[in-house]
Amino acid sequence: MAAITYELIKKDKQTGARLGIVHTPHGSFETPTFMPVGTQATVKTMAPEDLKAMEAGIILSNTYHLWLRPGHDIIREAGGLHKFMNWDRAILTDSGGFQVFSLSDMRKIEEEGVHFRNHLNGDKLFLSPEKSMEIQNALGSDIMMAFDECPPYPASFEYMKASVERTSRWAERCLEAHTNTEKQGLFGIIQGGEYEELRRQSAKDLISLDFPGYAVGGLSVGEPKDVMNRVLDFTAPLMPENKPRYLMGVGSPDSLIDGSIRGIDMFDCVLPTRIARNGTFFTSKGRLVIKGAAFARDFGPIDEKCDCYTCKNYSRAYLRHLFKADETFGLRLASYHNLHFLMNLMKDVRQAIREDRLLDFKEEFFEEYGYNKPNAKNF
Ligand SMILES: [Zn+2]
């Protein structure tokens, strides 16, 4: 039995969006879903019980950060990442590649792997497909990601072609190095930037290797939204129907809906917790920045429509006060609300698929959120 399997329940008649279930050794979750990000083996300020209360079935953690600190040997000794962080539902780990390519400026890419400097202390390090598998096997995540090259945006066709071919060779090496196939599923990552021909080549190479799931990589790296949607339009249909499809690094409400419409099942992003730490809240009427003077005497909730712990118990005035006074409870309440908002949005998306009305739902949501306003951006 494969560690990871996908069950398609139905497709939305308006858009073709997929309602499904992903089964893992640590339970099953419905898709499309959003995965909260726990970079350092913790979703910042959230206890596992909080994430369960908002029905998170899977969270993401970062291989690069856990490798550097505390070290994967310590996590293996602790009994694996689930036990170490007290999370008994599913975990996905990335390959470490994205952080090597984004955090480190002293890097050198070779066929064997990538040389770079530790962003914490400057030490020389080397990450390869084999090393990434060794670390992820030690962490014991349910879903592991293949080690790929993350090319910059924009990149020329020639650069991208060489990169896609190397990513395919690295994917093969990842499969060979993966030692725990019974309990951990390894996903391949389709690259190719905005070039249809290269996405096609990458998908073909990786599908021939028969991974239990596939991701679309290299998006949400600074390209305009219409480029992301266009790339998904021609990439998602290349992906197997009977396996989960994961769009990496995407978490703005519009992109979660647009991605679901294009047949994506899983998403992750640090956005909800990152903006929370600046006192920015998602609401059904768009983003709200709590520090403004207008909220000093506003005793209503952040979002009238939200039934989360924060909105049920605390006012805008109180939250503004916490942020003005730099109190850590504010960070926790904001993170809670923002994660709940996205988990709830995905629940609404799944319900709309059930009722064959995802396009209508998108129209209603975009209208209320403000995406349809002229010059709407940065949501
Ligand atoms: Zn709320």
GROMACS .gro file of C-alpha atoms and ligand atoms in nm:
model
  380
    1MET     CA    1   0.000   0.000   0.000
    2ALA     CA    2   0.136   0.337  -0.098
    3ALA     CA    3   0.189   0.584   0.185
    4ILE     CA    4  -0.014   0.853   0.008
    5THR     CA    5  -0.331   0.793  -0.195
    6TYR     CA    6  -0.589   1.025  -0.346
    7GLU     CA    7  -0.962   0.970  -0.379
    8LEU     CA    8  -1.158   1.193  -0.616
    9ILE     CA    9  -1.510   1.254  -0.480
   10LYS     CA   10  -1.648   1.479  -0.752
   11LYS     CA   11  -1.575   1.765  -0.986
   12ASP     CA   12  -1.748   2.103  -0.990
   13LYS     CA   13  -1.965   2.126  -1.301
   14GLN     CA   14  -1.896   2.499  -1.346
   15THR     CA   15  -1.515   2.481  -1.336
   16GLY     CA   16  -1.385   2.124  -1.314
   17ALA     CA   17  -1.241   2.192  -0.965
   18ARG     CA   18  -1.176   1.871  -0.771
   19LEU     CA   19  -1.327   1.768  -0.438
   20GLY     CA   20  -1.118   1.484  -0.296
   21ILE     CA   21  -0.956   1.314   0.001
   22VAL     CA   22  -0.585   1.258   0.055
   23HIS     CA   23  -0.506   0.956   0.275
   24THR     CA   24  -0.178   0.957   0.473
   25PRO     CA   25  -0.028   0.743   0.753
   26HIS     CA   26  -0.138   1.024   0.990
   27GLY     CA   27  -0.499   1.054   0.883
   28SER     CA   28  -0.695   1.183   0.587
   29PHE     CA   29  -0.793   1.536   0.485
   30GLU     CA   30  -1.039   1.679   0.234
   31THR     CA   31  -0.915   1.882  -0.061
   32PRO     CA   32  -0.881   2.151  -0.186
   33THR     CA   33  -0.705   2.246   0.136
   34PHE     CA   34  -0.468   2.505   0.277
   35MET     CA   35  -0.166   2.386   0.479
   36PRO     CA   36  -0.054   2.617   0.763
   37VAL     CA   37   0.325   2.660   0.762
   38GLY     CA   38   0.526   2.557   1.068
   39THR     CA   39   0.871   2.661   0.953
   40GLN     CA   40   1.060   2.577   1.275
   41ALA     CA   41   0.841   2.282   1.380
   42THR     CA   42   0.580   2.527   1.508
   43VAL     CA   43   0.309   2.729   1.333
   44LYS     CA   44   0.408   3.060   1.488
   45THR     CA   45   0.209   3.129   1.810
   46MET     CA   46  -0.035   2.838   1.748
   47ALA     CA   47  -0.070   2.526   1.965
   48PRO     CA   48  -0.156   2.201   1.785
   49GLU     CA   49  -0.500   2.215   1.955
   50ASP     CA   50  -0.566   2.552   1.787
   51LEU     CA   51  -0.488   2.406   1.445
   52LYS     CA   52  -0.714   2.108   1.514
   53ALA     CA   53  -0.995   2.342   1.621
   54MET     CA   54  -0.978   2.501   1.275
   55GLU     CA   55  -0.974   2.151   1.120
   56ALA     CA   56  -0.623   2.154   0.979
   57GLY     CA   57  -0.549   1.802   0.855
   58ILE     CA   58  -0.196   1.871   0.738
   59ILE     CA   59   0.074   2.127   0.809
   60LEU     CA   60   0.402   2.205   0.637
   61SER     CA   61   0.747   2.222   0.792
   62ASN     CA   62   1.080   2.333   0.646
   63THR     CA   63   1.363   2.084   0.597
   64TYR     CA   64   1.632   2.352   0.560
   65HIS     CA   65   1.552   2.520   0.893
   66LEU     CA   66   1.518   2.193   1.090
   67TRP     CA   67   1.840   2.057   0.938
   68LEU     CA   68   2.030   2.366   1.062
   69ARG     CA   69   1.847   2.386   1.393
   70PRO     CA   70   1.802   2.169   1.599
   71GLY     CA   71   1.941   1.916   1.345
   72HIS     CA   72   1.758   1.616   1.194
   73ASP     CA   73   1.955   1.373   1.413
   74ILE     CA   74   1.796   1.527   1.725
   75ILE     CA   75   1.448   1.506   1.571
   76ARG     CA   76   1.508   1.142   1.474
   77GLU     CA   77   1.618   1.069   1.833
   78ALA     CA   78   1.300   1.239   1.960
   79GLY     CA   79   1.099   0.984   1.761
   80GLY     CA   80   1.040   1.195   1.449
   81LEU     CA   81   0.887   1.534   1.380
   82HIS     CA   82   0.528   1.438   1.470
   83LYS     CA   83   0.632   1.335   1.821
   84PHE     CA   84   0.885   1.617   1.860
   85MET     CA   85   0.623   1.889   1.795
   86ASN     CA   86   0.321   1.700   1.934
   87TRP     CA   87   0.128   1.694   1.604
   88ASP     CA   88  -0.036   1.360   1.521
   89ARG     CA   89  -0.195   1.461   1.190
   90ALA     CA   90  -0.018   1.475   0.853
   91ILE     CA   91   0.301   1.674   0.788
   92LEU     CA   92   0.453   1.776   0.456
   93THR     CA   93   0.819   1.879   0.442
   94ASP     CA   94   0.974   2.075   0.158
   95SER     CA   95   1.312   1.971   0.019
   96GLY     CA   96   1.518   2.259   0.153
   97GLY     CA   97   1.587   2.373  -0.202
   98PHE     CA   98   1.371   2.684  -0.192
   99GLN     CA   99   1.549   2.822   0.117
  100VAL     CA  100   1.892   2.742  -0.023
  101PHE     CA  101   1.803   2.936  -0.336
  102SER     CA  102   1.626   3.224  -0.160
  103LEU     CA  103   1.812   3.277   0.172
  104SER     CA  104   2.166   3.214   0.069
  105ASP     CA  105   2.353   3.444  -0.167
  106MET     CA  106   2.678   3.244  -0.158
  107ARG     CA  107   2.556   2.946  -0.358
  108LYS     CA  108   2.706   2.740  -0.635
  109ILE     CA  109   2.493   2.492  -0.828
  110GLU     CA  110   2.664   2.178  -0.957
  111GLU     CA  111   2.527   1.855  -1.099
  112GLU     CA  112   2.598   1.689  -0.765
  113GLY     CA  113   2.406   1.948  -0.559
  114VAL     CA  114   2.431   2.301  -0.420
  115HIS     CA  115   2.713   2.454  -0.217
  116PHE     CA  116   2.605   2.747   0.001
  117ARG     CA  117   2.659   2.920   0.332
  118ASN     CA  118   2.443   2.869   0.641
  119HIS     CA  119   2.237   3.191   0.675
  120LEU     CA  120   2.271   3.173   1.057
  121ASN     CA  121   2.648   3.148   1.100
  122GLY     CA  122   2.812   3.153   0.755
  123ASP     CA  123   2.934   2.788   0.767
  124LYS     CA  124   2.985   2.615   0.434
  125LEU     CA  125   2.717   2.354   0.361
  126PHE     CA  126   2.619   2.123   0.077
  127LEU     CA  127   2.266   2.006  -0.008
  128SER     CA  128   2.198   1.737  -0.267
  129PRO     CA  129   1.904   1.512  -0.359
  130GLU     CA  130   2.052   1.237  -0.140
  131LYS     CA  131   2.107   1.468   0.157
  132SER     CA  132   1.755   1.613   0.132
  133MET     CA  133   1.608   1.260   0.135
  134GLU     CA  134   1.826   1.162   0.433
  135ILE     CA  135   1.699   1.463   0.630
  136GLN     CA  136   1.333   1.418   0.532
  137ASN     CA  137   1.350   1.044   0.611
  138ALA     CA  138   1.484   1.135   0.956
  139LEU     CA  139   1.204   1.390   1.008
  140GLY     CA  140   0.947   1.125   0.913
  141SER     CA  141   0.705   1.358   0.732
  142ASP     CA  142   0.410   1.192   0.557
  143ILE     CA  143   0.476   1.382   0.233
  144MET     CA  144   0.831   1.462   0.128
  145MET     CA  145   0.926   1.686  -0.162
  146ALA     CA  146   1.188   1.609  -0.426
  147PHE     CA  147   1.497   1.832  -0.424
  148ASP     CA  148   1.465   2.064  -0.724
  149GLU     CA  149   1.632   2.371  -0.859
  150CYS     CA  150   1.424   2.685  -0.797
  151PRO     CA  151   1.511   2.917  -1.084
  152PRO     CA  152   1.471   3.293  -1.047
  153TYR     CA  153   1.185   3.484  -1.212
  154PRO     CA  154   1.216   3.580  -1.486
  155ALA     CA  155   1.459   3.329  -1.638
  156SER     CA  156   1.546   3.279  -2.006
  157PHE     CA  157   1.419   2.977  -2.198
  158GLU     CA  158   1.772   2.834  -2.223
  159TYR     CA  159   1.838   2.870  -1.849
  160MET     CA  160   1.499   2.721  -1.765
  161LYS     CA  161   1.546   2.427  -2.001
  162ALA     CA  162   1.880   2.331  -1.843
  163SER     CA  163   1.722   2.374  -1.498
  164VAL     CA  164   1.420   2.155  -1.581
  165GLU     CA  165   1.648   1.880  -1.711
  166ARG     CA  166   1.862   1.892  -1.397
  167THR     CA  167   1.548   1.886  -1.179
  168SER     CA  168   1.439   1.567  -1.361
  169ARG     CA  169   1.778   1.402  -1.303
  170TRP     CA  170   1.769   1.508  -0.937
  171ALA     CA  171   1.414   1.367  -0.904
  172GLU     CA  172   1.541   1.025  -1.013
  173ARG     CA  173   1.819   1.043  -0.756
  174CYS     CA  174   1.565   1.139  -0.488
  175LEU     CA  175   1.355   0.831  -0.565
  176GLU     CA  176   1.663   0.609  -0.538
  177ALA     CA  177   1.774   0.765  -0.210
  178HIS     CA  178   1.429   0.756  -0.041
  179THR     CA  179   1.444   0.470   0.212
  180ASN     CA  180   1.101   0.473   0.379
  181THR     CA  181   0.848   0.436   0.097
  182GLU     CA  182   0.596   0.245   0.312
  183LYS     CA  183   0.537   0.536   0.549
  184GLN     CA  184   0.645   0.843   0.353
  185GLY     CA  185   0.530   0.951   0.006
  186LEU     CA  186   0.762   1.153  -0.218
  187PHE     CA  187   0.614   1.416  -0.453
  188GLY     CA  188   0.778   1.534  -0.775
  189ILE     CA  189   0.787   1.907  -0.859
  190ILE     CA  190   0.701   2.026  -1.208
  191GLN     CA  191   0.913   2.326  -1.306
  192GLY     CA  192   0.949   2.517  -1.635
  193GLY     CA  193   0.856   2.874  -1.543
  194GLU     CA  194   0.610   3.034  -1.782
  195TYR     CA  195   0.716   2.818  -2.081
  196GLU     CA  196   0.448   2.570  -2.183
  197GLU     CA  197   0.693   2.350  -2.372
  198LEU     CA  198   0.915   2.318  -2.064
  199ARG     CA  199   0.625   2.253  -1.824
  200ARG     CA  200   0.518   1.979  -2.066
  201GLN     CA  201   0.868   1.829  -2.070
  202SER     CA  202   0.902   1.849  -1.690
  203ALA     CA  203   0.560   1.685  -1.636
  204LYS     CA  204   0.641   1.406  -1.882
  205ASP     CA  205   0.980   1.333  -1.720
  206LEU     CA  206   0.837   1.327  -1.367
  207ILE     CA  207   0.519   1.134  -1.447
  208SER     CA  208   0.736   0.860  -1.603
  209LEU     CA  209   0.895   0.821  -1.256
  210ASP     CA  210   0.550   0.751  -1.101
  211PHE     CA  211   0.549   0.970  -0.789
  212PRO     CA  212   0.242   0.939  -0.558
  213GLY     CA  213   0.173   1.313  -0.603
  214TYR     CA  214   0.289   1.616  -0.797
  215ALA     CA  215   0.354   1.982  -0.721
  216VAL     CA  216   0.367   2.288  -0.944
  217GLY     CA  217   0.683   2.476  -0.846
  218GLY     CA  218   0.829   2.807  -0.956
  219LEU     CA  219   0.508   3.009  -0.918
  220SER     CA  220   0.430   3.282  -0.664
  221VAL     CA  221   0.788   3.403  -0.710
  222GLY     CA  222   0.702   3.756  -0.817
  223GLU     CA  223   0.517   3.695  -1.144
  224PRO     CA  224   0.185   3.876  -1.212
  225LYS     CA  225  -0.133   3.686  -1.118
  226ASP     CA  226  -0.241   3.642  -1.479
  227VAL     CA  227   0.089   3.466  -1.555
  228MET     CA  228   0.028   3.226  -1.265
  229ASN     CA  229  -0.322   3.150  -1.386
  230ARG     CA  230  -0.206   3.100  -1.745
  231VAL     CA  231   0.070   2.860  -1.635
  232LEU     CA  232  -0.181   2.665  -1.424
  233ASP     CA  233  -0.422   2.657  -1.720
  234PHE     CA  234  -0.174   2.455  -1.925
  235THR     CA  235   0.010   2.271  -1.644
  236ALA     CA  236  -0.272   2.126  -1.430
  237PRO     CA  237  -0.420   1.923  -1.720
  238LEU     CA  238  -0.078   1.755  -1.761
  239MET     CA  239  -0.096   1.616  -1.406
  240PRO     CA  240  -0.241   1.270  -1.326
  241GLU     CA  241  -0.611   1.269  -1.230
  242ASN     CA  242  -0.565   1.004  -0.961
  243LYS     CA  243  -0.295   1.180  -0.757
  244PRO     CA  244  -0.286   1.493  -0.542
  245ARG     CA  245  -0.177   1.822  -0.699
  246TYR     CA  246   0.002   2.080  -0.486
  247LEU     CA  247   0.063   2.445  -0.576
  248MET     CA  248   0.362   2.559  -0.372
  249GLY     CA  249   0.381   2.891  -0.187
  250VAL     CA  250   0.033   3.024  -0.266
  251GLY     CA  251  -0.203   3.158   0.002
  252SER     CA  252  -0.379   3.480  -0.097
  253PRO     CA  253  -0.757   3.432  -0.101
  254ASP     CA  254  -0.794   3.505  -0.475
  255SER     CA  255  -0.515   3.264  -0.571
  256LEU     CA  256  -0.659   2.988  -0.350
  257ILE     CA  257  -0.989   3.017  -0.535
  258ASP     CA  258  -0.828   3.056  -0.880
  259GLY     CA  259  -0.597   2.760  -0.812
  260SER     CA  260  -0.886   2.539  -0.698
  261ILE     CA  261  -1.076   2.632  -1.014
  262ARG     CA  262  -0.779   2.508  -1.216
  263GLY     CA  263  -0.775   2.168  -1.043
  264ILE     CA  264  -0.523   2.221  -0.761
  265ASP     CA  265  -0.577   2.026  -0.434
  266MET     CA  266  -0.319   2.157  -0.186
  267PHE     CA  267  -0.171   2.500  -0.109
  268ASP     CA  268   0.067   2.645   0.149
  269CYS     CA  269   0.194   2.993   0.233
  270VAL     CA  270   0.338   3.191   0.526
  271LEU     CA  271   0.115   3.486   0.427
  272PRO     CA  272  -0.161   3.451   0.694
  273THR     CA  273   0.083   3.432   0.986
  274ARG     CA  274   0.333   3.680   0.838
  275ILE     CA  275   0.079   3.958   0.784
  276ALA     CA  276  -0.073   3.876   1.125
  277ARG     CA  277   0.254   3.975   1.290
  278ASN     CA  278   0.220   4.321   1.129
  279GLY     CA  279  -0.135   4.357   1.260
  280THR     CA  280  -0.299   4.287   0.924
  281PHE     CA  281  -0.618   4.080   0.915
  282PHE     CA  282  -0.802   3.907   0.631
  283THR     CA  283  -1.172   3.994   0.642
  284SER     CA  284  -1.464   3.914   0.413
  285LYS     CA  285  -1.440   4.278   0.298
  286GLY     CA  286  -1.064   4.275   0.227
  287ARG     CA  287  -0.754   4.331   0.437
  288LEU     CA  288  -0.774   4.537   0.755
  289VAL     CA  289  -0.469   4.702   0.917
  290ILE     CA  290  -0.553   4.723   1.288
  291LYS     CA  291  -0.308   4.994   1.395
  292GLY     CA  292  -0.510   5.277   1.235
  293ALA     CA  293  -0.655   5.541   1.470
  294ALA     CA  294  -1.003   5.470   1.332
  295PHE     CA  295  -1.016   5.149   1.538
  296ALA     CA  296  -0.932   5.304   1.877
  297ARG     CA  297  -1.300   5.299   1.983
  298ASP     CA  298  -1.427   5.027   1.747
  299PHE     CA  299  -1.569   4.763   1.980
  300GLY     CA  300  -1.696   4.533   1.706
  301PRO     CA  301  -1.515   4.214   1.597
  302ILE     CA  302  -1.249   4.201   1.323
  303ASP     CA  303  -1.500   4.036   1.087
  304GLU     CA  304  -1.876   4.019   1.158
  305LYS     CA  305  -1.896   3.699   0.951
  306CYS     CA  306  -1.614   3.516   1.130
  307ASP     CA  307  -1.686   3.273   1.413
  308CYS     CA  308  -1.325   3.216   1.519
  309TYR     CA  309  -1.199   3.243   1.878
  310THR     CA  310  -1.058   3.591   1.816
  311CYS     CA  311  -1.375   3.733   1.662
  312LYS     CA  312  -1.604   3.572   1.920
  313ASN     CA  313  -1.414   3.720   2.214
  314TYR     CA  314  -1.219   4.033   2.124
  315SER     CA  315  -1.284   4.373   1.967
  316ARG     CA  316  -1.094   4.572   1.707
  317ALA     CA  317  -1.017   4.830   1.978
  318TYR     CA  318  -0.861   4.564   2.203
  319LEU     CA  319  -0.657   4.415   1.920
  320ARG     CA  320  -0.537   4.762   1.815
  321HIS     CA  321  -0.430   4.824   2.174
  322LEU     CA  322  -0.235   4.494   2.189
  323PHE     CA  323  -0.051   4.580   1.868
  324LYS     CA  324   0.021   4.938   1.975
  325ALA     CA  325   0.158   4.806   2.308
  326ASP     CA  326   0.360   4.528   2.137
  327GLU     CA  327   0.188   4.257   2.339
  328THR     CA  328   0.250   3.901   2.212
  329PHE     CA  329  -0.113   3.800   2.269
  330GLY     CA  330  -0.201   4.025   1.973
  331LEU     CA  331   0.022   3.817   1.745
  332ARG     CA  332  -0.149   3.500   1.860
  333LEU     CA  333  -0.503   3.636   1.815
  334ALA     CA  334  -0.420   3.774   1.469
  335SER     CA  335  -0.251   3.451   1.356
  336TYR     CA  336  -0.549   3.252   1.483
  337HIS     CA  337  -0.799   3.464   1.291
  338ASN     CA  338  -0.602   3.472   0.965
  339LEU     CA  339  -0.543   3.096   0.959
  340HIS     CA  340  -0.906   3.033   1.049
  341PHE     CA  341  -1.012   3.268   0.768
  342LEU     CA  342  -0.821   3.069   0.505
  343MET     CA  343  -0.925   2.728   0.645
  344ASN     CA  344  -1.284   2.849   0.638
  345LEU     CA  345  -1.245   2.985   0.284
  346MET     CA  346  -1.129   2.640   0.170
  347LYS     CA  347  -1.428   2.483   0.346
  348ASP     CA  348  -1.652   2.720   0.147
  349VAL     CA  349  -1.468   2.628  -0.173
  350ARG     CA  350  -1.525   2.257  -0.105
  351GLN     CA  351  -1.894   2.321  -0.033
  352ALA     CA  352  -1.926   2.519  -0.357
  353ILE     CA  353  -1.772   2.225  -0.550
  354ARG     CA  354  -2.023   1.992  -0.384
  355GLU     CA  355  -2.303   2.221  -0.506
  356ASP     CA  356  -2.152   2.278  -0.855
  357ARG     CA  357  -2.131   2.653  -0.800
  358LEU     CA  358  -1.764   2.743  -0.759
  359LEU     CA  359  -1.774   3.011  -1.031
  360ASP     CA  360  -2.073   3.177  -0.861
  361PHE     CA  361  -1.892   3.153  -0.526
  362LYS     CA  362  -1.584   3.318  -0.678
  363GLU     CA  363  -1.793   3.606  -0.814
  364GLU     CA  364  -1.961   3.664  -0.477
  365PHE     CA  365  -1.638   3.640  -0.280
  366PHE     CA  366  -1.437   3.864  -0.515
  367GLU     CA  367  -1.713   4.126  -0.519
  368GLU     CA  368  -1.734   4.147  -0.140
  369TYR     CA  369  -1.357   4.125  -0.082
  370GLY     CA  370  -1.294   4.407  -0.327
  371TYR     CA  371  -1.098   4.222  -0.597
  372ASN     CA  372  -1.337   4.354  -0.860
  373LYS     CA  373  -1.259   4.719  -0.781
  374PRO     CA  374  -1.049   4.903  -1.038
  375ASN     CA  375  -0.677   4.890  -0.950
  376ALA     CA  376  -0.735   4.626  -0.682
  377LYS     CA  377  -0.401   4.476  -0.587
  378ASN     CA  378  -0.192   4.354  -0.296
  379PHE     CA  379  -0.460   4.140  -0.135
  380ZN      ZN  380  -1.206   3.567   1.319
   0.00000   0.00000   0.00000
